[in-house]
Amino acid sequence: MKFRLLTFVVSLLLMTNFLQAQESLVKGTVKENGTGEPLPGVNVLIKGTSVGTTTDFNGEFALSVEKGGTLVFSYIGFVSKEVLVENQSTFDISLDVDAEQLEEVVVTALGVERSAESLTYSTQSVSSEDLITAKDPNVMNSLSGRVAGLQLSRSGSGAGGSVKINLRGNRSVSGSSSPLYVIDGVPMAGQGAAQPGEIENPSRDGGDGISNINPEDIESINVLKGAAASALYGSQAANGVIMITTKKGEAGQSRVSFSSNFMAEQAYLYPEMQSKYDAEGNAINHKAHTSDDFYETGTTWVNSLSYSQGGDNSQFYASYANTNAQGVMPTNTFNKHNFSFNTTTKSRNDKLEMRFSANYITQEGFNRPSAGAYMNPIYSSYLSSRSISQDELKNNYQTWNKTRQIYEQNYAAPVRSEIANENPYWLLDKATSEDIRNRYMLSGSLSYKFNENFSIQGRANIDATDDVWERKAHATTNPINISVDPGTGLSHGGYFKDEFSNTMTYADAILNYNKKINDFNITALVGGAIRDEKNSLYRVTSDKRSIKYTNIFTVASLPEGMVPREAATQRQVQSVFASASLGYKEMVYLDVTGRNDWSSTLPVGDNSFFYPSVGLTAVLNNMFDLPEVISLAKVRGNYTVLGNDANAGLTILQHGINFNGDLAYSDISPADNLKPELSTSIEFGAELELFNGLLYLDANFYKTNTVNQLFRVDNRLGTSNFNKRYVNAGDVENRGFELSISAMPVSQGDLTWSTTLNLSRNVNEIKELYTRDNGTEAEFDIVTNGGNINYMQVLRKGGAIGEIWTADFARNEDGTIIVDDNGVPSAAGITPEESIKSNSNPDFIAGWANTLKYKGFTLNMVIDGKFGGQTLSLTDSYMDAEGTSVAYAEAVENDGSVEVEGISFDPVKYLNATSGRAGVTSQYLYDQTNIRLRELSIGYTFNNVGPLSDVTLSAVGRNLFFFYNAAPFDPDVVMSTGVGVQGLNFFSLPTTRSVGLNLRVNF
Amino acid sequence: MKSIVKRYILPTVLAAGMFTACTSEFEEINKDQNQINQESGKADGMLVRGFFPQLSRSVYFNFDNSNWRWQVQQNLNGDVFSGYMAPPTPFAGNSNATHYNLIWNVWPWSIGFENVMNPASSIDGISEDVTPKLYAPALVLKVLGMHRLTDIYGPIPYVKYGTPEVTYDGQKEVYTKFFQELDLAIANLEADSEPMSVFSAVDDLYQGDFLMWKKLAASLKLRLAMRISNVDPASAKKYAEEAIATGVFEAGDIAQVGQGVSPIIHPLATISEIWGDIKMGADMESILTGFNDPRAGVYFTEAGGPEDGPVIKNGFAGVRSGIDLPDGRGDYQYYSRINPDFVNQTTPIVLMTSAEVYFLRAEAALNGWNAGGTAQELYEAGIRQSFERHNLSDEVGTYLQDATSVPADYVDVSDATYGTDYSIEAMSDVTIKYDASKALEQIITQKWIAMFPEGMEAWSEFRRTGYPQIFPVRFNKSNGDVPAGDYIKRLRYPDGETVNNAEAYNIGVEALKAENAKATGDTGGSPLWWDVD
């Protein structure tokens, strides 16, 4: 059915094309004036209509046109030409190179287009081609390795999962360190997706907003790395901005594109399991469940269709895409539909321009993988008892209870340690989760050009997301955490549901001024903006109790006395801002910006804050006589201050009502003196272009200090009726460099090789924490407390955001390992003195992107690497403790001893003593260094195939293999893309490699 | 230039101003209307009455459904130290509080301050002038919750709590303040005890019956008076006689958190039945089986065994405290557990019983104070109350006359299986029939049986009196903090206090040492102010 509909739409679209072709046919060739080279892709449009065509590879075109009509030839980088159609049957057109247009234009903050040369800060862009060839359902994954200084990690939640993007390091100890996403100049919402915060019982990955976007709709992505680039977006842009420019209709073009992408996905680098011994070390005589049995081959289909058409004054673009994925974890599916439409209309005198765009996204995930211990099939799979055979576990995961008339979980194996476990196949079938997202984004803009110098623009957008997540845990699921019904003494099941909605409204008005006075060029703007974000949550949970009606998952089935919980927050920021750029003779540019925000989250009467920036660029090649090989030499620097407000509701004393309907006294006092967080950054950079663009270098050095960070600190006990309070304090520094080198080492005839190398290093350092009540300075502050688990994420003076503490061996005063009466070592405490402190941030990131073109062939390859940084595998530690790992089997088989720091231990006893949550966790730390083949694709483009203008068929692979990987898992898969639980692998979905085919057809 | 300003800049700024003019709503915007704030909370006195469920459910913590918080607040501390129960689970590699390695010392402290002290103190500020009688139950719950804290740790921040001058107060000051607060509560209730519907609706204990609150206040005063009877007999006598004169619990009276306001889940039911993390203690086995006490079958189940295997022991089997348990629970998982008929999820949580009050009075009488009866009468009345509560009245007559039953030797059936030596001979030959020469041991031993499962109070009274004579922990892993063969005296202060509140903490430790000559510092071996011979 789906396919039929598609065929219908395609033929409909084709028909409109044929309908237009009814007048007399003219033909011609378009060439470049001077060289005589044919120009492919030139727009040929009949003036005053939306009818037109484009030239083919040989610069030739054919078009039906009435006599007396005028043809408009336009091509980027060339001066447009108009030709009256009289009696000519063939046209030989030559176009002049437009010197002005050739200058590279960059889309900067608020969608302002500026010449690349004049920028005082660093940006880097990625083109559509790079994003859609080896397509990933989350388009951000395609940025890996392509942008210097961009660190990317993925959540282990399969298709539709979040990514964590970090530009120039983690900046905030309590807030977000993610960049702001901006689509066509207006900020996107959806930063509020839920992220895991605990280890064993984490919340789910709610899926970030950017993952919803259809990659096919994107024309280009421009990454504004530092704060300077984004001063005009205000606080949300403190972590940099990812500017997305979407595809639009073009004047004189009518284009239909269809692309179909199929990828097969395979899990790898997951822990191996042994099938030889039970937990007591006795040999087993059956095949036990292993991780190899668990994962399946995943598939992802992405089909998309777009249509764009444009006349002189009005253009539109419309697209539809469908993503359909089966995960590598059995039963996991994901389905997404994207609808997108945008239009641009200009008045006849070109003074008034109106844009409108609409996006609708609906997606549905089933059994989306998440990390953690509770109700996680991956956890239950890796820890499943060796005493049960795979056949039994998988085929008899449930038994029919005749008395209760329900299926009950079978082989919910009690395990050796304090950890409870379930049957993974039961969880897949009887503790399922489902998440549904509906999102729309509407935006409109109106701009009016008063004259050459002045223009005004107003924009508004709404970005609204509704999420519903539900988990239905059938009776006998999770017997430890879902209690029994007080009446029957039986488990009736558990029910969990979240309805989350997020609505962001944004509007701005900007007056632009452009003027050239003698040698000076002024670009200035002044404007105002309002951003209002509302979040609401309606949460139904049976928590740790049994629902009332067996396997009836509805609010009315909540245990006696339990109530749904609601929360609603709103944050509004109103701003005025101004910016001016003064250029002198295209030699020197001076940028000054200022912004004042008023935020609803700050204390009334003290809710206004101002922040400025200043930047300077010198274009050396325009100032001095440089050797001819240097086509661009530029140095630049900027200084920026950026303010950031806080979360809603901190300044008010509010007492919540809990799931039992009882009022719970707030443990924290209202933050009467809340101040905005302030980031101050300086940046220096240089750009050098040699040999007419064959070699290009861009280098940046930066330092950012963020002060007035928000901490929740303990009060000195009893000084008030609250245990905690908020404190603005601290200083987090990020310093580093980014280096990007692009070159075209080969450009001979049909063969071109272009390559980009991106290198970056960021050092994150906590210079200062806060001062306690009693005047002493805090030495550390806990971000994630492992509780029973020997892991802690800590902010430490002198350490980094992302520092993790793990347990060392308990040691004697002379440093030797303490061996107890049973002949085993034990773990020391997670204390400032005893713990092993590791930084989970990489020291160095590198990416190498290559494109090789020969005739119709295109080869793309991206290699990226991270160097340094450590990560903890609690997965392995728990598996060793449970006796399911290969390491355990080896220990059983080892009749000798293991030697650690000169002391001999019994292998099994040693493993038991050092593994598990309370084990010597530092033994499970791994270097994160890895180098991998991130992307490889080879494609061939056929031109003029029948009615089609071109067809490209590519074979693509993503994340294919590692050249080097120190850890037994992929360190890029993170448990949370939020602030906490970093540097930790805890039964996350393993990494996957995918290979597939991509077909792209342009009509 | 002027025209530019007029034509372009002004309209833009005005347009911008349209957005930015209305920051007056910011205060409302910033509120979450699903929560109760200082303004909305004034309606019907919600900011006073609203916190009563939290207060009454946090003494013996069951305010959320977490269970584990209670487990480390009470169950793996007082319930074990009192000899009531012991875990079959080798927590933290067999080195935990049951071995006097005090790894769970934070929770009683943080739960108490967060859920009792803070909300109770906030009520203090608001309601004193408004409704004195509503202030009374808040005071009673505060003392009920916080006396457990000071009895666990010793000196605590209390007298000047809520002010910048706050510091640790010696336990004597804290107790003095307790008595003042209870007196104030009693006085307020004597002045006015008309029911208020707004309170009845949130009163977990008595559904708004202020007269019962007065009785509870007096009974609590009596409990605290007896606690200080060794260290300050004169004050103790005064407070005890005052309390009895005011009117303490009589037959059938009880302080319990029930299902009246909204459902509660008894955390012990979860820990015992569902998590299987707690069993009958060896001392309970020794004393109850030795006494042929019918309450054994009320409190506990008999031992079990593997599904297709033999029962590991006939009758009751308790777990001894401070033993090294096998990896996993081994046979200990089949030892006697809490009888689900006695404590299940919906069973009210008992904070104080009439039996305890009769035993308190018996001890007062034994001291020669005016307790409204002789020690023997009150002792027997206490036992009668306990038997009556468990519907065993028919058997109480015989029981009271039993002068031969003594605590039994403890034989751990798993010794044979695991090659361990956890069995131990009975510590005492106390019996049941009133014997003036052993009256104190009898009174406290019977109180101990009657108060089950409230281990915190039982542990305090054990420390004060040394009764009942319970088995020492098998393996003492306190690193010398608790001398070998001795019993734990208190919990260490949470580590956070040594960092965040060092000055006051040091004052506290000094007070701890000053108040008891045997106290050596912030360790589990330092006896508290009232813990004198």
CSV table of C-alpha atoms in Angstrom, one decimal, chain A residues 50-230:
chain,number,residue,atom,x,y,z
A,50,SER,CA,8.0,29.0,-12.9
A,51,VAL,CA,8.7,27.0,-16.0
A,52,GLY,CA,12.3,26.2,-16.7
A,53,THR,CA,15.1,23.6,-16.9
A,54,THR,CA,18.7,23.2,-16.2
A,55,THR,CA,21.6,22.5,-18.5
A,56,ASP,CA,23.1,19.0,-18.6
A,57,PHE,CA,26.6,17.8,-18.3
A,58,ASN,CA,27.6,19.3,-21.6
A,59,GLY,CA,26.0,22.6,-20.9
A,60,GLU,CA,23.1,21.8,-23.2
A,61,PHE,CA,19.4,22.5,-22.6
A,62,ALA,CA,16.1,22.1,-24.3
A,63,LEU,CA,12.9,23.9,-23.4
A,64,SER,CA,9.5,24.6,-24.8
A,65,VAL,CA,8.8,28.2,-25.0
A,66,GLU,CA,6.5,30.6,-26.8
A,67,LYS,CA,7.8,33.2,-29.1
A,68,GLY,CA,8.3,36.6,-27.4
A,69,GLY,CA,9.1,35.1,-24.1
A,70,THR,CA,12.3,35.8,-22.3
A,71,LEU,CA,14.8,33.2,-21.1
A,72,VAL,CA,16.7,33.9,-17.9
A,73,PHE,CA,20.0,32.1,-17.5
A,74,SER,CA,21.4,32.1,-14.0
A,75,TYR,CA,24.2,30.2,-12.4
A,76,ILE,CA,25.9,30.7,-9.0
A,77,GLY,CA,29.1,32.6,-9.5
A,78,PHE,CA,28.0,34.1,-12.8
A,79,VAL,CA,26.2,37.2,-13.9
A,80,SER,CA,22.7,36.3,-15.0
A,81,LYS,CA,21.6,36.9,-18.6
A,82,GLU,CA,18.2,37.5,-20.2
A,83,VAL,CA,17.6,36.6,-23.8
A,84,LEU,CA,14.4,37.3,-25.8
A,85,VAL,CA,13.1,34.4,-27.8
A,86,GLU,CA,12.4,35.3,-31.4
A,87,ASN,CA,13.1,33.1,-34.3
A,88,GLN,CA,16.3,31.4,-33.1
A,89,SER,CA,16.0,27.7,-32.8
A,90,THR,CA,19.4,27.3,-31.0
A,91,PHE,CA,21.0,29.5,-28.5
A,92,ASP,CA,24.7,29.9,-27.8
A,93,ILE,CA,24.9,31.6,-24.5
A,94,SER,CA,28.1,32.7,-22.7
A,95,LEU,CA,27.9,33.8,-19.1
A,96,ASP,CA,30.4,36.2,-17.4
A,97,VAL,CA,32.0,35.3,-14.1
A,98,ASP,CA,30.6,37.4,-11.3
A,99,ALA,CA,33.6,38.5,-9.3
A,100,GLU,CA,31.5,39.5,-6.3
A,101,GLN,CA,29.5,36.4,-6.1
A,102,LEU,CA,32.5,34.1,-6.1
A,103,GLU,CA,33.3,35.4,-2.6
A,104,GLU,CA,32.3,32.7,-0.1
A,105,VAL,CA,29.3,33.5,1.9
A,106,VAL,CA,28.7,32.2,5.4
A,107,VAL,CA,25.4,32.0,7.2
A,108,THR,CA,26.0,33.4,10.7
A,109,ALA,CA,24.0,34.1,13.8
A,110,LEU,CA,20.3,35.0,13.2
A,111,GLY,CA,20.7,33.8,9.7
A,112,VAL,CA,22.7,36.8,8.6
A,113,GLU,CA,24.8,36.1,5.5
A,114,ARG,CA,28.3,37.5,5.6
A,115,SER,CA,31.4,37.0,3.6
A,116,ALA,CA,33.7,34.4,5.1
A,117,GLU,CA,36.6,36.8,4.9
A,118,SER,CA,35.0,39.3,7.4
A,119,LEU,CA,34.3,36.8,10.2
A,120,THR,CA,36.2,37.3,13.4
A,121,TYR,CA,35.6,33.8,14.7
A,122,SER,CA,35.8,30.2,13.6
A,123,THR,CA,33.2,28.3,11.7
A,124,GLN,CA,33.2,25.1,9.7
A,125,SER,CA,30.6,23.8,7.4
A,126,VAL,CA,29.5,20.4,6.1
A,127,SER,CA,27.6,20.0,2.9
A,128,SER,CA,24.5,18.0,2.2
A,129,GLU,CA,26.5,15.5,0.2
A,130,ASP,CA,28.5,14.5,3.2
A,131,LEU,CA,25.3,14.0,5.2
A,132,ILE,CA,23.2,12.0,2.9
A,133,THR,CA,25.5,9.6,1.2
A,134,ALA,CA,26.3,7.3,4.1
A,135,LYS,CA,23.1,8.3,5.9
A,136,ASP,CA,22.6,7.8,9.6
A,137,PRO,CA,19.1,8.1,11.1
A,138,ASN,CA,20.5,10.8,13.4
A,139,VAL,CA,22.1,13.3,11.0
A,140,MET,CA,24.5,14.5,13.7
A,141,ASN,CA,26.3,11.2,13.6
A,142,SER,CA,27.5,12.2,10.1
A,143,LEU,CA,29.5,15.1,11.5
A,144,SER,CA,31.9,12.8,13.2
A,145,GLY,CA,35.4,13.5,12.0
A,146,ARG,CA,34.3,16.3,9.7
A,147,VAL,CA,34.5,19.2,12.1
A,148,ALA,CA,37.6,20.2,14.1
A,149,GLY,CA,36.8,20.4,17.8
A,150,LEU,CA,33.5,18.6,17.6
A,151,GLN,CA,33.3,15.7,20.0
A,152,LEU,CA,30.5,13.3,19.4
A,153,SER,CA,29.2,10.4,21.4
A,154,ARG,CA,26.2,8.3,20.9
A,155,SER,CA,23.6,7.0,23.2
A,156,GLY,CA,23.1,3.3,23.2
A,157,SER,CA,19.4,3.5,22.3
A,158,GLY,CA,19.4,2.5,18.7
A,159,ALA,CA,17.7,4.3,15.9
A,160,GLY,CA,16.2,7.6,17.0
A,161,GLY,CA,18.6,7.9,19.9
A,162,SER,CA,20.4,11.0,21.1
A,163,VAL,CA,23.9,12.1,20.3
A,164,LYS,CA,26.1,14.2,22.6
A,165,ILE,CA,27.9,16.9,20.8
A,166,ASN,CA,30.5,18.9,22.6
A,167,LEU,CA,32.2,21.9,21.0
A,168,ARG,CA,35.2,23.1,22.9
A,169,GLY,CA,34.6,21.0,26.0
A,170,ASN,CA,32.1,20.8,28.8
A,171,ARG,CA,31.4,24.2,30.1
A,172,SER,CA,28.7,23.9,32.7
A,173,VAL,CA,28.7,21.8,35.9
A,174,SER,CA,24.9,21.8,36.2
A,175,GLY,CA,23.4,22.9,33.0
A,176,SER,CA,23.8,21.7,29.5
A,177,SER,CA,27.0,21.6,27.5
A,178,SER,CA,25.2,20.9,24.2
A,179,PRO,CA,25.2,23.3,21.4
A,180,LEU,CA,22.1,25.2,20.2
A,181,TYR,CA,20.6,23.9,17.0
A,182,VAL,CA,19.3,26.6,14.7
A,183,ILE,CA,17.3,25.9,11.6
A,184,ASP,CA,17.2,28.6,9.0
A,185,GLY,CA,18.0,31.3,11.5
A,186,VAL,CA,15.6,30.3,14.3
A,187,PRO,CA,16.5,28.3,17.3
A,188,MET,CA,15.1,24.8,17.7
A,189,ALA,CA,13.6,23.5,21.0
A,190,GLY,CA,13.9,20.0,22.2
A,191,GLN,CA,16.9,20.2,24.4
A,192,GLY,CA,14.8,18.9,27.3
A,193,ALA,CA,14.8,15.2,26.4
A,194,ALA,CA,15.1,12.9,29.4
A,195,GLN,CA,18.6,11.5,30.0
A,196,PRO,CA,19.7,8.8,32.3
A,197,GLY,CA,21.0,10.0,35.6
A,198,GLU,CA,21.4,6.9,37.7
A,199,ILE,CA,23.4,3.8,37.0
A,200,GLU,CA,21.3,0.8,37.9
A,201,ASN,CA,17.9,2.3,37.5
A,202,PRO,CA,18.4,5.0,34.9
A,203,SER,CA,15.7,6.8,33.1
A,204,ARG,CA,15.5,6.4,29.4
A,205,ASP,CA,17.0,8.3,26.5
A,206,GLY,CA,14.1,10.5,25.4
A,207,GLY,CA,15.7,11.1,22.0
A,208,ASP,CA,17.0,14.6,21.2
A,209,GLY,CA,15.3,17.1,18.9
A,210,ILE,CA,17.9,17.0,16.2
A,211,SER,CA,17.5,13.3,15.6
A,212,ASN,CA,14.0,14.0,14.3
A,213,ILE,CA,15.3,16.0,11.3
A,214,ASN,CA,15.2,14.4,7.9
A,215,PRO,CA,18.9,14.5,6.6
A,216,GLU,CA,17.6,15.0,3.0
A,217,ASP,CA,16.1,18.3,3.9
A,218,ILE,CA,19.4,19.8,4.9
A,219,GLU,CA,21.3,21.9,2.4
A,220,SER,CA,24.3,22.5,4.7
A,221,ILE,CA,25.4,22.6,8.3
A,222,ASN,CA,27.6,25.3,9.6
A,223,VAL,CA,29.2,24.8,13.0
A,224,LEU,CA,29.8,28.0,15.0
A,225,LYS,CA,32.2,26.7,17.6
A,226,GLY,CA,32.9,29.5,20.0
A,227,ALA,CA,30.7,31.8,21.9
A,228,ALA,CA,31.6,34.8,19.7
A,229,ALA,CA,29.8,33.4,16.8
A,230,SER,CA,26.7,33.1,18.8
